Short mmCIF file of C-alpha atoms in Angstrom, two decimals:
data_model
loop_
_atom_site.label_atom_id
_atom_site.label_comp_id
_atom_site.label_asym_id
_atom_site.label_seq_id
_atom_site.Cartn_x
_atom_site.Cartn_y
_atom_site.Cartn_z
CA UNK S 1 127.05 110.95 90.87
CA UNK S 2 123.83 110.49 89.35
CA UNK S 3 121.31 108.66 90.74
CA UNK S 4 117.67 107.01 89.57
CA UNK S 5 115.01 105.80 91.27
CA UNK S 6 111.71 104.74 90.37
CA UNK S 7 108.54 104.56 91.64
CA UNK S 8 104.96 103.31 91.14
CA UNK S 9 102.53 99.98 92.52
CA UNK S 10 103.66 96.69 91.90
CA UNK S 11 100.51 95.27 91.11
CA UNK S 12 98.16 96.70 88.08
CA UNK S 13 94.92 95.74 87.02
CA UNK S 14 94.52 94.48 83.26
CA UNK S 15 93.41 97.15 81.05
CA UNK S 16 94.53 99.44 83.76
CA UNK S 17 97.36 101.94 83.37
CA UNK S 18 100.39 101.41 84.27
CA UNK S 19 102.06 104.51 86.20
CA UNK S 20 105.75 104.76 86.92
CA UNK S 21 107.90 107.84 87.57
CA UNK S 22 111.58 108.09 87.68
CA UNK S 23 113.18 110.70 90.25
CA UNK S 24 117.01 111.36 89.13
CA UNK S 25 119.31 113.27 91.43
CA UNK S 26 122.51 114.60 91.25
CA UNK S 27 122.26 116.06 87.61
CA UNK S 28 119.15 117.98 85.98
CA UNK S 29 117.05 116.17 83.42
CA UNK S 30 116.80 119.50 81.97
CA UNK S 31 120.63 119.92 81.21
CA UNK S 32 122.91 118.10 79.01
CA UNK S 33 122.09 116.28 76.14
CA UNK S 34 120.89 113.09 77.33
CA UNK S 35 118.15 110.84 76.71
CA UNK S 36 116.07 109.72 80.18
CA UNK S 37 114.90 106.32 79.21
CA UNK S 38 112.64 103.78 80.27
CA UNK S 39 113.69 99.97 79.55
CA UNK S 40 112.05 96.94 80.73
CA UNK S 41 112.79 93.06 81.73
CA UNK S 42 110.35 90.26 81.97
CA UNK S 43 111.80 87.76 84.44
CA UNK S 44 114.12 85.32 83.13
CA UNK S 45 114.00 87.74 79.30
CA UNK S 46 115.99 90.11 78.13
CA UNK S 47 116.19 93.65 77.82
CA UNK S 48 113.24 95.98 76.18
CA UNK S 49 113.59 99.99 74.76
CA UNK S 50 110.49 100.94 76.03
CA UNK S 51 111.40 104.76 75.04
CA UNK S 52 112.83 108.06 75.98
CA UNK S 53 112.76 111.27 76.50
CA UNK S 54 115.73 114.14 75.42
CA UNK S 55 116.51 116.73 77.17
CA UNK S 56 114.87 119.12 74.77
CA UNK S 57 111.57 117.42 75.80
CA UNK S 58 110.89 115.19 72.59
CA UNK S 59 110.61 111.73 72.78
CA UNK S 60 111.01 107.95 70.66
CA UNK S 61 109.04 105.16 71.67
CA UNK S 62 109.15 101.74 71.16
CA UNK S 63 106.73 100.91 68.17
CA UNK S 64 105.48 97.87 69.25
CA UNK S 65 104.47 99.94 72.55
CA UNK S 66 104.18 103.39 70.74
CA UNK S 67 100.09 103.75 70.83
CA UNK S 68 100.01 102.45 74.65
CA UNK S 69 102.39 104.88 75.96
CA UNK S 70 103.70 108.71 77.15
CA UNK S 71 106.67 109.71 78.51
CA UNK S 72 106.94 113.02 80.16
CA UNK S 73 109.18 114.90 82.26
CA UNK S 74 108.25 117.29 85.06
CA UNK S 75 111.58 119.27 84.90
CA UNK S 76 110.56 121.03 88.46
CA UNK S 77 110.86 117.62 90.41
CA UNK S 78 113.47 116.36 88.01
CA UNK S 79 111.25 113.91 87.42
CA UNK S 80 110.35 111.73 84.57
CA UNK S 81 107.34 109.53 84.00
CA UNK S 82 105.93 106.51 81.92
CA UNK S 83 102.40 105.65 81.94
CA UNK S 84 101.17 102.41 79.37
CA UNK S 85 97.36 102.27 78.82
CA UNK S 86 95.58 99.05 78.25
CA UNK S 87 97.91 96.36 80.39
CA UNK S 88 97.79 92.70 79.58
CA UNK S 89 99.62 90.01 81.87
CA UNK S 90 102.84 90.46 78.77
CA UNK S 91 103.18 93.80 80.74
CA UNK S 92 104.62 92.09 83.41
CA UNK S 93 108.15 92.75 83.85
CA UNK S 94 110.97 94.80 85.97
CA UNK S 95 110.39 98.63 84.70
CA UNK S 96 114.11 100.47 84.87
CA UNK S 97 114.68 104.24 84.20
CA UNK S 98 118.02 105.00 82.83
CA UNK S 99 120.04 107.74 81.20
CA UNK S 100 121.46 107.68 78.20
CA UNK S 101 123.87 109.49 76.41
CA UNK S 102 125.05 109.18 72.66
CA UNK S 103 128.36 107.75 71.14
CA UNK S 104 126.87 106.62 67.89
CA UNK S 105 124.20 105.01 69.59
CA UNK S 106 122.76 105.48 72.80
CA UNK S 107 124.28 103.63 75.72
CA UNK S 108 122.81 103.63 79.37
CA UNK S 109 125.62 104.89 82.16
CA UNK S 110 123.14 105.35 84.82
CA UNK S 111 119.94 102.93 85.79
CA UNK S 112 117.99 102.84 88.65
CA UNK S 113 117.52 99.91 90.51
CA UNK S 114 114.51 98.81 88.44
CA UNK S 115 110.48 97.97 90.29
CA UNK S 116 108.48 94.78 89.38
CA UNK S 117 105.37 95.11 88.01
CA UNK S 118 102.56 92.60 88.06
CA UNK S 119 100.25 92.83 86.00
CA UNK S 120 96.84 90.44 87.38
CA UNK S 121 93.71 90.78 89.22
CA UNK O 1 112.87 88.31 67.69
CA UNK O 2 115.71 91.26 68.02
CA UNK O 3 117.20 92.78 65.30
CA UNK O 4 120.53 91.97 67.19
CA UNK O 5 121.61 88.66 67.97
CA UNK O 6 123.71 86.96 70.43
CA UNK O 7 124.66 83.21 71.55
CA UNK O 8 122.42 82.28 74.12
CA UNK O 9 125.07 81.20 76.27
CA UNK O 10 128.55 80.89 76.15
CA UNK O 11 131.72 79.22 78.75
CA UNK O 12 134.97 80.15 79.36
CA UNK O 13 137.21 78.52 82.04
CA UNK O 14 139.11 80.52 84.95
CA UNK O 15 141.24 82.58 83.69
CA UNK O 16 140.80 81.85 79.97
CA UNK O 17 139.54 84.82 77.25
CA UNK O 18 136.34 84.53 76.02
CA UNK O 19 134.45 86.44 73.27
CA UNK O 20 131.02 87.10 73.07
CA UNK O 21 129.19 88.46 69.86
CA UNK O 22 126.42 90.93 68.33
CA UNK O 23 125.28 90.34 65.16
CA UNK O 24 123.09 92.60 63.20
CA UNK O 25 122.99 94.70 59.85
CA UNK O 26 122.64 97.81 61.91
CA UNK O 27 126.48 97.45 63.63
CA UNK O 28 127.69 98.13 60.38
CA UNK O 29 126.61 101.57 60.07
CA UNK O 30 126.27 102.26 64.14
CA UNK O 31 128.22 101.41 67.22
CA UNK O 32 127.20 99.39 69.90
CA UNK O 33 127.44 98.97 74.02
CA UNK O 34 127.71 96.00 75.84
CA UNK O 35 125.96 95.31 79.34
CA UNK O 36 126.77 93.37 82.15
CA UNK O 37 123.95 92.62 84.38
CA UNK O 38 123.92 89.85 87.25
CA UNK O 39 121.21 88.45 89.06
CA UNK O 40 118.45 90.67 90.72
CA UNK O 41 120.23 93.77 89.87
CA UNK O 42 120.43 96.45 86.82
CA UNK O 43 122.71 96.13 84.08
CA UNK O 44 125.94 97.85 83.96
CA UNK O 45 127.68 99.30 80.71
CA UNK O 46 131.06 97.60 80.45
CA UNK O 47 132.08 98.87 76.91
CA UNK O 48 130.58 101.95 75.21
CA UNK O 49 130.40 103.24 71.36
CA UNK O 50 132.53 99.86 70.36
CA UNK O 51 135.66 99.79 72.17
CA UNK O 52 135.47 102.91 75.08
CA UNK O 53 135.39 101.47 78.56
CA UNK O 54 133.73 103.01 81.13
CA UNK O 55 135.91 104.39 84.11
CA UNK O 56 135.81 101.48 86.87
CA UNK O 57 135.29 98.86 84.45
CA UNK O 58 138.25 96.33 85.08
CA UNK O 59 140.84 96.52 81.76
CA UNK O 60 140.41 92.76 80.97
CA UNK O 61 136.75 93.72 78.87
CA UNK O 62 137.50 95.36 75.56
CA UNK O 63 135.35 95.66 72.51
CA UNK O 64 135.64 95.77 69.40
CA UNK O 65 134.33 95.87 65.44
CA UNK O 66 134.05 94.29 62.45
CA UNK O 67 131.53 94.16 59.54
CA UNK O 68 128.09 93.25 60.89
CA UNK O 69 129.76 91.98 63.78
CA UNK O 70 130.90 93.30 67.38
CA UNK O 71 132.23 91.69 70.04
CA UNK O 72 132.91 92.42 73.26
CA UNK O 73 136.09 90.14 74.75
CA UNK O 74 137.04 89.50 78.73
CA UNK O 75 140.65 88.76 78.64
CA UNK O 76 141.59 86.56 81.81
CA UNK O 77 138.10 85.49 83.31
CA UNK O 78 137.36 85.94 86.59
CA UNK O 79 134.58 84.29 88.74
CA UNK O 80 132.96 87.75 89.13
CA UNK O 81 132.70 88.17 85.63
CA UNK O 82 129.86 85.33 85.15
CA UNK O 83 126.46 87.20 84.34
CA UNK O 84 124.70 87.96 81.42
CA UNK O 85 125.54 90.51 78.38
CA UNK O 86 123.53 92.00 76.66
CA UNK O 87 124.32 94.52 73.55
CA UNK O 88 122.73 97.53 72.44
CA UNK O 89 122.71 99.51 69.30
CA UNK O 90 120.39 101.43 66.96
CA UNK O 91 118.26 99.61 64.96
CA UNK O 92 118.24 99.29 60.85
CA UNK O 93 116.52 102.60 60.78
CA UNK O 94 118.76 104.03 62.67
CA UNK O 95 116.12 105.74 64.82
CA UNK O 96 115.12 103.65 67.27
CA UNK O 97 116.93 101.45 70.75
CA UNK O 98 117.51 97.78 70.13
CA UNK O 99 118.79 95.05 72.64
CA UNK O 100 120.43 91.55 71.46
CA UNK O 101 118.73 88.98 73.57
CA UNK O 102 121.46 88.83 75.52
CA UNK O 103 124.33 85.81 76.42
CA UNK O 104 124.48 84.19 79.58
CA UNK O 105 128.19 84.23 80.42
CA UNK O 106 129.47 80.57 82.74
CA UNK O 107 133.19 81.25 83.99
CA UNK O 108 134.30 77.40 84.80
#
């Protein structure tokens, strides 16, 4: 059974960085062909594609996020990470990490619980 | 606004079948996944690539196609079933993730 959970502090300065990393157990991130995603919620909104990256190590990103943010994997943890430059309070939100695999489109099977951030000062 | 869009809320009474939609010039070309998520927790896939159903999802949810259109259909509502729904697909590209904004779900 696969498992995510991620990680990072709840409370970020504006124009900060925003840090989160994603720890996935029972399955490599490095195996497969799966796409370890990052998707976010403002409370009470819906759902966001914040990005992803594939197995292979390449990566998609949102474009309306795409020049504030990296995704990166550190296969040795089976770990993944997202880090968005430049926060504003719109930043706020419940950060998941999910997997995703591909029927035609990508669909998430696994998602960790998700963490709140706050962005404020 | 999303390039997939859904009802923003929709009713069905105990028991009853109730069908919630995705529309978006995208599902013509790609599939889609629908989401269950409830309060405070993550979302759940309840249907994937149109009409595949994820082991442990109950038999009553089934999904299906047509045109610019999916839906996703809960035959026999039950009380646990109330949430929200949200589909995904690819958008018109066909390179990136999109969301519909998602359908609150009221079992009466």
């Amino acid at each position: 059974q696969v498992q995510l959970q991620e990680s990072g502090p709840g409370l970020v300065k504006p124009s900060q960085t925003l840090s989160l990393t994603c720890t996935v157990s029972g399955g490599s991130i490095s195996s497969g062909s799966y796409y370890w995603s990052w998707i976010r919620q403002p409370a009470g909104k819906g759902l966001e594609w914040i990005g992803h990256i594939y197995t292979s190590g390449s990566t998609n990103y949102n474009p309306s996020l795409k020049s504030r943010i990296t995704i990166s994997a550190d296969t040795s943890k089976n770990q993944f990470s997202l880090r968005l430059n430049s926060v504003t309070a719109a930043d706020t939100a419940a950060y998941y990490c999910a997997r995703g695999g591909l029927v035609g489109a990508i669909y998430f099977d696994y998602w960790g619980l998700g963490t709140l951030v706050t962005v404020s000062s | 606004s999303s390039e997939l869009t859904q009802d923003p809320s929709v009713s069905v009474a105990l028991g009853q079948t109730v069908r919630i939609t995705c529309q978006g010039d995208s599902l013509r070309r790609y599939y889609a996944n629908w989401y269950q998520q409830k309060p405070g927790q993550a979302p759940v896939v309840v249907i994937y690539g149109n009409n595949n159903r994820p082991s442990g999802i109950p038999d009553r949810f089934s999904g299906s196609s047509s045109g610019n259109t999916v839906s996703l259909t809960i035959t026999g509502a039950q009380a646990e079933d109330e949430g929200d729904y949200y589909c995904n697909s690819r958008d018109s590209s066909g390179n990136l993730v999109v969301f519909g904004g998602g359908t609150k779900l009221t079992v009466l």
